[in-house]
Amino acid sequence: MQRIRISEQVPVDLANLRLDQAMAQMFPDYSRARLQQWIKSGQALLDGRVVRPRDRVLGGEEISINAELEDANPECGAEDIPLEIVYEDASLIILNKPVGLVVHPAVGNRAGTLQNALLHHAPELSAVPRAGIVHRLDKDTSGLMVVAKTLEAHHRLVDALQAREIRREYEAIVQGVMTAGGTIDAPIGRHPTDRVRMAVVSGGKLAVTHYRVVQRYRAHTWIRVQLETGRTHQIRVHMAHRRYPIVGDPVYGGRLRMPPGCSPELAAMLHGFHRQALHAIKLTLLHPESREEMSWEAPLPQDMVGLIQLLQQDLESHS
């Protein structure tokens, strides 16, 4: 168990908030429930006094925490699941997530997730929320993810993500032939009638996606995408909204499109591509400790490479 010792002065602009509300803003690495428990147990003091979570602060008081940090992932066990680690140091892990690996445990996926694998790879991650996972990828999207190994790194990376300081680039193969790249600025929220889907809806959350063409084929386009925001299923929803759904997408893909007169091999590949052809290919961020800009790339997985090769052969055979 890790012992936490912190002492900070309450900012004046938090005056008149409940103590637990003020602490939630001052110490965002910890949940409000955990902060309340520390207050009630006397592990968090206000000017050296035991007080109640609902007591109001004036600003200028000293909050001191001396507490044991229990497991932040109590319902998630460590499992020996292979991980492709691209980079690791004392503050972070960069990994290349494979297709088919769920990121967080949930109903129907209580084990066998990335979070379980991380707790086995680095047991100290038990003290970091969600085993240090800062952002997620869908189960069947492959590619680069960043994991924070300490609470401080987690706090800084979450802040950087919210401030759009982490650059995430993807490559995808979409249905339809794009004439040019562009930007999609369209809010995303829950689908009004199908609650398991997301959609472009008025009143949704801000969502901005930039994309450019890498290669056009006869009925498809290989694109490079950069996220400005990170909404659930953002690229998949935005591409489908523009009527260029991602190949293989089981939720937003729509009707399968075939290049006329294509080879049996390409037809079989397209019919058998049962996951979205989407890969997080590049990740750029400022290191949470050194503040040095660092960047990593992960090559396209073999299923996307094979599809691109067949699409290129189809293009050349009909040119």
mmCIF file of C-alpha atoms in Angstrom:
data_model
loop_
_atom_site.group_PDB
_atom_site.id
_atom_site.type_symbol
_atom_site.label_atom_id
_atom_site.label_comp_id
_atom_site.label_asym_id
_atom_site.label_seq_id
_atom_site.Cartn_x
_atom_site.Cartn_y
_atom_site.Cartn_z
ATOM 1 C CA MET A 1 0.000 0.000 0.000
ATOM 2 C CA GLN A 2 1.203 3.485 -0.863
ATOM 3 C CA ARG A 3 1.155 6.299 1.718
ATOM 4 C CA ILE A 4 0.080 9.739 0.502
ATOM 5 C CA ARG A 5 1.309 12.897 2.251
ATOM 6 C CA ILE A 6 0.069 16.200 0.829
ATOM 7 C CA SER A 7 -0.281 19.691 2.271
ATOM 8 C CA GLU A 8 -1.869 22.528 0.276
ATOM 9 C CA GLN A 9 -3.539 25.854 0.931
ATOM 10 C CA VAL A 10 -7.180 26.289 -0.124
ATOM 11 C CA PRO A 11 -7.309 28.811 -3.009
ATOM 12 C CA VAL A 12 -9.386 31.906 -2.287
ATOM 13 C CA ASP A 13 -11.538 31.278 -5.359
ATOM 14 C CA LEU A 14 -12.857 28.076 -3.729
ATOM 15 C CA ALA A 15 -14.249 30.011 -0.738
ATOM 16 C CA ASN A 16 -17.686 28.918 0.492
ATOM 17 C CA LEU A 17 -17.520 25.477 -1.129
ATOM 18 C CA ARG A 18 -18.019 22.336 0.910
ATOM 19 C CA LEU A 19 -14.686 20.872 2.011
ATOM 20 C CA ASP A 20 -15.159 17.748 -0.110
ATOM 21 C CA GLN A 21 -16.046 19.887 -3.157
ATOM 22 C CA ALA A 22 -12.977 22.084 -2.674
ATOM 23 C CA MET A 23 -10.730 19.041 -2.253
ATOM 24 C CA ALA A 24 -12.164 17.436 -5.384
ATOM 25 C CA GLN A 25 -10.974 20.473 -7.352
ATOM 26 C CA MET A 26 -7.627 20.688 -5.544
ATOM 27 C CA PHE A 27 -6.834 16.961 -5.774
ATOM 28 C CA PRO A 28 -8.402 15.691 -9.027
ATOM 29 C CA ASP A 29 -6.312 12.491 -8.991
ATOM 30 C CA TYR A 30 -8.582 11.149 -6.245
ATOM 31 C CA SER A 31 -12.303 10.442 -6.372
ATOM 32 C CA ARG A 32 -14.673 12.507 -4.278
ATOM 33 C CA ALA A 33 -15.777 9.343 -2.455
ATOM 34 C CA ARG A 34 -12.186 8.617 -1.466
ATOM 35 C CA LEU A 35 -11.625 12.207 -0.305
ATOM 36 C CA GLN A 36 -14.796 12.055 1.795
ATOM 37 C CA GLN A 37 -13.609 8.825 3.400
ATOM 38 C CA TRP A 38 -10.269 10.435 4.275
ATOM 39 C CA ILE A 39 -12.040 13.451 5.829
ATOM 40 C CA LYS A 40 -14.344 11.245 7.914
ATOM 41 C CA SER A 41 -11.483 9.032 9.109
ATOM 42 C CA GLY A 42 -9.302 11.982 10.105
ATOM 43 C CA GLN A 43 -6.724 11.291 7.405
ATOM 44 C CA ALA A 44 -7.504 14.686 5.831
ATOM 45 C CA LEU A 45 -7.382 17.673 8.191
ATOM 46 C CA LEU A 46 -8.346 21.340 7.804
ATOM 47 C CA ASP A 47 -5.874 23.567 9.683
ATOM 48 C CA GLY A 48 -4.979 20.499 11.742
ATOM 49 C CA ARG A 49 -8.602 19.823 12.764
ATOM 50 C CA VAL A 50 -10.906 16.909 12.007
ATOM 51 C CA VAL A 51 -13.974 18.374 10.270
ATOM 52 C CA ARG A 52 -16.925 17.111 8.232
ATOM 53 C CA PRO A 53 -17.069 16.810 4.422
ATOM 54 C CA ARG A 54 -19.974 19.289 4.340
ATOM 55 C CA ASP A 55 -18.190 22.003 6.350
ATOM 56 C CA ARG A 56 -17.502 25.134 4.284
ATOM 57 C CA VAL A 57 -14.027 26.494 3.525
ATOM 58 C CA LEU A 58 -13.149 30.176 3.671
ATOM 59 C CA GLY A 59 -10.012 30.102 1.527
ATOM 60 C CA GLY A 60 -6.478 30.248 2.878
ATOM 61 C CA GLU A 61 -6.804 27.248 5.205
ATOM 62 C CA GLU A 62 -4.267 24.421 5.095
ATOM 63 C CA ILE A 63 -5.480 20.999 4.010
ATOM 64 C CA SER A 64 -3.157 18.169 5.035
ATOM 65 C CA ILE A 65 -3.598 14.580 3.877
ATOM 66 C CA ASN A 66 -1.772 11.645 5.476
ATOM 67 C CA ALA A 67 -3.467 8.526 4.174
ATOM 68 C CA GLU A 68 -2.971 5.004 2.924
ATOM 69 C CA LEU A 69 -3.806 4.716 -0.770
ATOM 70 C CA GLU A 70 -5.752 1.517 -1.166
ATOM 71 C CA ASP A 71 -6.158 -0.368 -4.445
ATOM 72 C CA ALA A 72 -7.742 1.960 -7.031
ATOM 73 C CA ASN A 73 -8.841 -1.049 -9.107
ATOM 74 C CA PRO A 74 -10.472 -3.323 -6.508
ATOM 75 C CA GLU A 75 -12.706 -5.228 -8.934
ATOM 76 C CA CYS A 76 -10.037 -5.784 -11.593
ATOM 77 C CA GLY A 77 -7.526 -8.582 -11.143
ATOM 78 C CA ALA A 78 -4.107 -8.987 -12.721
ATOM 79 C CA GLU A 79 -3.943 -11.378 -15.687
ATOM 80 C CA ASP A 80 -0.963 -12.553 -17.696
ATOM 81 C CA ILE A 81 -2.030 -11.271 -21.108
ATOM 82 C CA PRO A 82 0.715 -10.447 -23.651
ATOM 83 C CA LEU A 83 1.207 -6.744 -24.381
ATOM 84 C CA GLU A 84 3.145 -5.077 -27.192
ATOM 85 C CA ILE A 85 5.031 -2.369 -25.293
ATOM 86 C CA VAL A 86 6.437 0.268 -27.645
ATOM 87 C CA TYR A 87 8.032 2.422 -24.905
ATOM 88 C CA GLU A 88 8.179 2.430 -21.111
ATOM 89 C CA ASP A 89 9.819 4.500 -18.388
ATOM 90 C CA ALA A 90 9.036 5.403 -14.767
ATOM 91 C CA SER A 91 6.124 7.681 -15.763
ATOM 92 C CA LEU A 92 4.354 6.125 -18.723
ATOM 93 C CA ILE A 93 3.804 3.163 -20.992
ATOM 94 C CA ILE A 94 3.110 3.398 -24.719
ATOM 95 C CA LEU A 95 1.543 0.235 -26.123
ATOM 96 C CA ASN A 96 0.185 -1.043 -29.407
ATOM 97 C CA LYS A 97 -3.263 -2.493 -28.656
ATOM 98 C CA PRO A 98 -4.282 -5.438 -30.830
ATOM 99 C CA VAL A 99 -7.676 -5.942 -32.426
ATOM 100 C CA GLY A 100 -10.109 -7.754 -30.134
ATOM 101 C CA LEU A 101 -8.745 -6.545 -26.792
ATOM 102 C CA VAL A 102 -11.318 -4.704 -24.642
ATOM 103 C CA VAL A 103 -9.782 -1.777 -22.724
ATOM 104 C CA HIS A 104 -11.835 -1.709 -19.477
ATOM 105 C CA PRO A 105 -13.785 -4.424 -17.646
ATOM 106 C CA ALA A 106 -17.547 -4.058 -18.090
ATOM 107 C CA VAL A 107 -20.672 -6.165 -18.141
ATOM 108 C CA GLY A 108 -19.857 -9.150 -20.345
ATOM 109 C CA ASN A 109 -16.102 -8.445 -20.220
ATOM 110 C CA ARG A 110 -15.081 -8.748 -16.565
ATOM 111 C CA ALA A 111 -11.737 -10.361 -17.414
ATOM 112 C CA GLY A 112 -9.291 -10.560 -20.285
ATOM 113 C CA THR A 113 -9.063 -6.781 -20.729
ATOM 114 C CA LEU A 114 -6.185 -4.383 -21.212
ATOM 115 C CA GLN A 115 -6.673 -3.167 -17.639
ATOM 116 C CA ASN A 116 -6.197 -6.734 -16.328
ATOM 117 C CA ALA A 117 -3.069 -7.101 -18.465
ATOM 118 C CA LEU A 118 -1.574 -3.824 -17.231
ATOM 119 C CA LEU A 119 -2.048 -4.781 -13.563
ATOM 120 C CA HIS A 120 -0.015 -7.932 -14.232
ATOM 121 C CA HIS A 121 2.669 -6.128 -16.214
ATOM 122 C CA ALA A 122 3.111 -3.322 -13.659
ATOM 123 C CA PRO A 123 1.476 -4.143 -10.272
ATOM 124 C CA GLU A 124 2.121 -0.581 -9.033
ATOM 125 C CA LEU A 125 -0.656 0.522 -11.399
ATOM 126 C CA SER A 126 -3.143 -0.749 -8.794
ATOM 127 C CA ALA A 127 -2.741 2.660 -7.089
ATOM 128 C CA VAL A 128 -3.617 4.609 -10.269
ATOM 129 C CA PRO A 129 -7.230 5.033 -11.480
ATOM 130 C CA ARG A 130 -8.132 2.533 -14.202
ATOM 131 C CA ALA A 131 -4.604 1.131 -14.023
ATOM 132 C CA GLY A 132 -3.311 4.362 -15.579
ATOM 133 C CA ILE A 133 -5.353 4.206 -18.788
ATOM 134 C CA VAL A 134 -5.739 7.800 -20.005
ATOM 135 C CA HIS A 135 -7.878 7.255 -23.125
ATOM 136 C CA ARG A 136 -9.444 4.278 -24.809
ATOM 137 C CA LEU A 137 -9.733 2.551 -28.160
ATOM 138 C CA ASP A 138 -12.726 0.492 -29.231
ATOM 139 C CA LYS A 139 -12.330 -3.286 -28.914
ATOM 140 C CA ASP A 140 -11.756 -3.756 -32.645
ATOM 141 C CA THR A 141 -9.646 -0.646 -33.230
ATOM 142 C CA SER A 142 -5.927 -1.322 -33.045
ATOM 143 C CA GLY A 143 -3.016 0.966 -32.306
ATOM 144 C CA LEU A 144 -1.224 3.251 -29.890
ATOM 145 C CA MET A 145 -2.371 4.116 -26.374
ATOM 146 C CA VAL A 146 -0.673 5.923 -23.487
ATOM 147 C CA VAL A 147 -0.812 4.657 -19.892
ATOM 148 C CA ALA A 148 0.307 6.715 -16.872
ATOM 149 C CA LYS A 149 2.337 4.825 -14.258
ATOM 150 C CA THR A 150 1.983 7.380 -11.450
ATOM 151 C CA LEU A 151 -0.832 9.541 -10.106
ATOM 152 C CA GLU A 152 1.053 12.707 -11.041
ATOM 153 C CA ALA A 153 1.619 11.508 -14.605
ATOM 154 C CA HIS A 154 -2.024 10.471 -14.840
ATOM 155 C CA HIS A 155 -3.193 13.907 -13.725
ATOM 156 C CA ARG A 156 -0.901 15.692 -16.213
ATOM 157 C CA LEU A 157 -1.788 13.439 -19.140
ATOM 158 C CA VAL A 158 -5.545 13.724 -18.494
ATOM 159 C CA ASP A 159 -5.151 17.514 -18.381
ATOM 160 C CA ALA A 160 -3.112 17.438 -21.615
ATOM 161 C CA LEU A 161 -5.780 15.321 -23.318
ATOM 162 C CA GLN A 162 -8.534 17.710 -22.259
ATOM 163 C CA ALA A 163 -6.431 20.669 -23.431
ATOM 164 C CA ARG A 164 -5.960 18.921 -26.826
ATOM 165 C CA GLU A 165 -2.198 18.788 -26.321
ATOM 166 C CA ILE A 166 -1.939 15.076 -27.134
ATOM 167 C CA ARG A 167 -1.938 14.494 -30.887
ATOM 168 C CA ARG A 168 -3.549 11.245 -32.023
ATOM 169 C CA GLU A 169 -3.407 10.207 -35.666
ATOM 170 C CA TYR A 170 -5.220 7.275 -37.254
ATOM 171 C CA GLU A 171 -5.349 5.563 -40.618
ATOM 172 C CA ALA A 172 -8.552 4.104 -41.995
ATOM 173 C CA ILE A 173 -9.978 2.607 -45.156
ATOM 174 C CA VAL A 174 -13.409 3.981 -45.985
ATOM 175 C CA GLN A 175 -16.070 3.110 -48.515
ATOM 176 C CA GLY A 176 -16.430 5.602 -51.346
ATOM 177 C CA VAL A 177 -13.928 7.711 -53.281
ATOM 178 C CA MET A 178 -13.098 11.027 -51.598
ATOM 179 C CA THR A 179 -12.217 13.972 -53.781
ATOM 180 C CA ALA A 180 -10.134 15.685 -51.065
ATOM 181 C CA GLY A 181 -9.465 15.872 -47.349
ATOM 182 C CA GLY A 182 -11.230 18.191 -44.960
ATOM 183 C CA THR A 183 -12.532 18.822 -41.465
ATOM 184 C CA ILE A 184 -15.725 17.531 -39.883
ATOM 185 C CA ASP A 185 -17.058 19.758 -37.111
ATOM 186 C CA ALA A 186 -20.292 18.096 -35.985
ATOM 187 C CA PRO A 187 -21.499 17.447 -32.412
ATOM 188 C CA ILE A 188 -21.804 13.835 -31.246
ATOM 189 C CA GLY A 189 -24.209 12.364 -28.704
ATOM 190 C CA ARG A 190 -26.307 9.272 -28.086
ATOM 191 C CA HIS A 191 -28.475 8.196 -31.010
ATOM 192 C CA PRO A 192 -32.028 9.418 -30.314
ATOM 193 C CA THR A 193 -33.626 5.967 -30.754
ATOM 194 C CA ASP A 194 -30.749 3.421 -30.558
ATOM 195 C CA ARG A 195 -28.980 3.947 -27.232
ATOM 196 C CA VAL A 196 -26.028 1.683 -28.046
ATOM 197 C CA ARG A 197 -25.043 3.889 -30.995
ATOM 198 C CA MET A 198 -23.622 7.391 -31.196
ATOM 199 C CA ALA A 199 -24.715 9.910 -33.818
ATOM 200 C CA VAL A 200 -24.293 13.475 -35.006
ATOM 201 C CA VAL A 201 -27.032 15.255 -33.053
ATOM 202 C CA SER A 202 -27.875 18.843 -32.221
ATOM 203 C CA GLY A 203 -26.995 19.475 -28.604
ATOM 204 C CA GLY A 204 -24.274 16.806 -28.666
ATOM 205 C CA LYS A 205 -20.709 17.333 -27.470
ATOM 206 C CA LEU A 206 -18.221 19.256 -29.609
ATOM 207 C CA ALA A 207 -16.437 16.868 -31.992
ATOM 208 C CA VAL A 208 -13.834 17.865 -34.588
ATOM 209 C CA THR A 209 -12.085 15.451 -36.969
ATOM 210 C CA HIS A 210 -9.460 16.379 -39.588
ATOM 211 C CA TYR A 211 -8.713 13.978 -42.452
ATOM 212 C CA ARG A 212 -6.641 13.810 -45.613
ATOM 213 C CA VAL A 213 -6.451 11.384 -48.514
ATOM 214 C CA VAL A 214 -3.515 8.950 -48.622
ATOM 215 C CA GLN A 215 -4.682 6.952 -51.659
ATOM 216 C CA ARG A 216 -7.844 6.690 -53.724
ATOM 217 C CA TYR A 217 -9.030 3.349 -55.115
ATOM 218 C CA ARG A 218 -11.914 2.515 -57.422
ATOM 219 C CA ALA A 219 -14.543 2.346 -54.678
ATOM 220 C CA HIS A 220 -12.583 3.073 -51.502
ATOM 221 C CA THR A 221 -10.189 5.605 -49.979
ATOM 222 C CA TRP A 222 -7.261 5.186 -47.606
ATOM 223 C CA ILE A 223 -7.203 8.196 -45.272
ATOM 224 C CA ARG A 224 -5.139 9.712 -42.466
ATOM 225 C CA VAL A 225 -7.191 11.180 -39.604
ATOM 226 C CA GLN A 226 -6.276 13.509 -36.753
ATOM 227 C CA LEU A 227 -8.576 13.912 -33.769
ATOM 228 C CA GLU A 228 -9.029 17.322 -32.234
ATOM 229 C CA THR A 229 -11.546 15.967 -29.715
ATOM 230 C CA GLY A 230 -12.068 12.429 -28.446
ATOM 231 C CA ARG A 231 -15.739 11.465 -28.406
ATOM 232 C CA THR A 232 -16.962 7.874 -28.294
ATOM 233 C CA HIS A 233 -16.766 6.336 -31.800
ATOM 234 C CA GLN A 234 -15.874 9.792 -33.169
ATOM 235 C CA ILE A 235 -14.080 8.805 -36.370
ATOM 236 C CA ARG A 236 -16.566 6.036 -37.125
ATOM 237 C CA VAL A 237 -19.572 8.331 -36.601
ATOM 238 C CA HIS A 238 -18.105 11.286 -38.497
ATOM 239 C CA MET A 239 -17.085 9.206 -41.512
ATOM 240 C CA ALA A 240 -20.493 7.547 -41.687
ATOM 241 C CA HIS A 241 -22.114 10.994 -41.352
ATOM 242 C CA ARG A 242 -20.164 12.122 -44.434
ATOM 243 C CA ARG A 243 -21.274 8.916 -46.221
ATOM 244 C CA TYR A 244 -17.775 7.449 -46.195
ATOM 245 C CA PRO A 245 -18.251 4.707 -43.579
ATOM 246 C CA ILE A 246 -15.230 2.726 -42.475
ATOM 247 C CA VAL A 247 -14.800 -0.659 -44.135
ATOM 248 C CA GLY A 248 -15.949 -3.508 -41.897
ATOM 249 C CA ASP A 249 -17.597 -1.295 -39.277
ATOM 250 C CA PRO A 250 -20.321 -3.553 -37.802
ATOM 251 C CA VAL A 251 -22.293 -0.615 -36.335
ATOM 252 C CA TYR A 252 -21.891 2.305 -38.746
ATOM 253 C CA GLY A 253 -20.623 0.607 -41.914
ATOM 254 C CA GLY A 254 -23.855 0.371 -43.863
ATOM 255 C CA ARG A 255 -24.178 -1.597 -47.089
ATOM 256 C CA LEU A 256 -20.994 -3.239 -48.391
ATOM 257 C CA ARG A 257 -19.688 -1.618 -51.578
ATOM 258 C CA MET A 258 -17.733 -3.639 -54.152
ATOM 259 C CA PRO A 259 -15.602 -2.279 -56.993
ATOM 260 C CA PRO A 260 -17.336 -3.518 -60.194
ATOM 261 C CA GLY A 261 -15.593 -6.509 -61.682
ATOM 262 C CA CYS A 262 -13.137 -6.895 -58.791
ATOM 263 C CA SER A 263 -11.130 -10.070 -58.219
ATOM 264 C CA PRO A 264 -12.513 -12.943 -56.110
ATOM 265 C CA GLU A 265 -9.670 -12.306 -53.632
ATOM 266 C CA LEU A 266 -10.697 -8.684 -53.054
ATOM 267 C CA ALA A 267 -14.386 -9.629 -52.844
ATOM 268 C CA ALA A 268 -13.568 -12.281 -50.245
ATOM 269 C CA MET A 269 -11.413 -9.847 -48.280
ATOM 270 C CA LEU A 270 -14.149 -7.204 -48.195
ATOM 271 C CA HIS A 271 -16.846 -9.725 -47.281
ATOM 272 C CA GLY A 272 -14.642 -11.169 -44.542
ATOM 273 C CA PHE A 273 -13.473 -7.883 -42.994
ATOM 274 C CA HIS A 274 -15.568 -7.954 -39.828
ATOM 275 C CA ARG A 275 -14.003 -5.118 -37.826
ATOM 276 C CA GLN A 276 -13.608 -1.414 -38.565
ATOM 277 C CA ALA A 277 -10.476 -0.842 -40.689
ATOM 278 C CA LEU A 278 -9.158 1.750 -38.248
ATOM 279 C CA HIS A 279 -5.719 1.939 -36.612
ATOM 280 C CA ALA A 280 -4.194 4.490 -34.211
ATOM 281 C CA ILE A 281 -0.915 4.890 -36.078
ATOM 282 C CA LYS A 282 0.819 7.827 -34.363
ATOM 283 C CA LEU A 283 0.841 9.387 -30.893
ATOM 284 C CA THR A 284 2.624 12.629 -29.941
ATOM 285 C CA LEU A 285 2.736 14.192 -26.466
ATOM 286 C CA LEU A 286 4.816 16.139 -23.980
ATOM 287 C CA HIS A 287 6.394 13.779 -21.466
ATOM 288 C CA PRO A 288 4.642 14.401 -18.114
ATOM 289 C CA GLU A 289 7.961 14.774 -16.251
ATOM 290 C CA SER A 290 10.613 16.053 -18.683
ATOM 291 C CA ARG A 291 8.108 18.070 -20.821
ATOM 292 C CA GLU A 292 10.034 16.832 -23.876
ATOM 293 C CA GLU A 293 7.923 16.241 -26.992
ATOM 294 C CA MET A 294 7.898 12.539 -27.820
ATOM 295 C CA SER A 295 6.284 10.685 -30.698
ATOM 296 C CA TRP A 296 5.671 7.025 -31.549
ATOM 297 C CA GLU A 297 4.320 5.166 -34.572
ATOM 298 C CA ALA A 298 2.846 1.664 -34.884
ATOM 299 C CA PRO A 299 2.686 0.016 -38.319
ATOM 300 C CA LEU A 300 -0.647 -0.966 -39.810
ATOM 301 C CA PRO A 301 -1.855 -4.435 -38.776
ATOM 302 C CA GLN A 302 -1.694 -7.228 -41.325
ATOM 303 C CA ASP A 303 -5.410 -7.287 -42.120
ATOM 304 C CA MET A 304 -5.333 -3.631 -43.197
ATOM 305 C CA VAL A 305 -2.058 -4.131 -45.088
ATOM 306 C CA GLY A 306 -3.602 -7.057 -46.967
ATOM 307 C CA LEU A 307 -6.712 -5.055 -47.834
ATOM 308 C CA ILE A 308 -4.649 -2.120 -49.103
ATOM 309 C CA GLN A 309 -2.558 -4.437 -51.284
ATOM 310 C CA LEU A 310 -5.656 -5.949 -52.893
ATOM 311 C CA LEU A 311 -7.254 -2.537 -53.414
ATOM 312 C CA GLN A 312 -4.055 -1.309 -55.089
ATOM 313 C CA GLN A 313 -3.931 -4.373 -57.351
ATOM 314 C CA ASP A 314 -7.562 -3.782 -58.276
ATOM 315 C CA LEU A 315 -6.817 -0.143 -59.128
ATOM 316 C CA GLU A 316 -3.837 -1.051 -61.291
ATOM 317 C CA SER A 317 -5.650 -3.850 -63.122
ATOM 318 C CA HIS A 318 -8.448 -1.476 -64.147
ATOM 319 C CA SER A 319 -6.341 1.571 -65.042
#
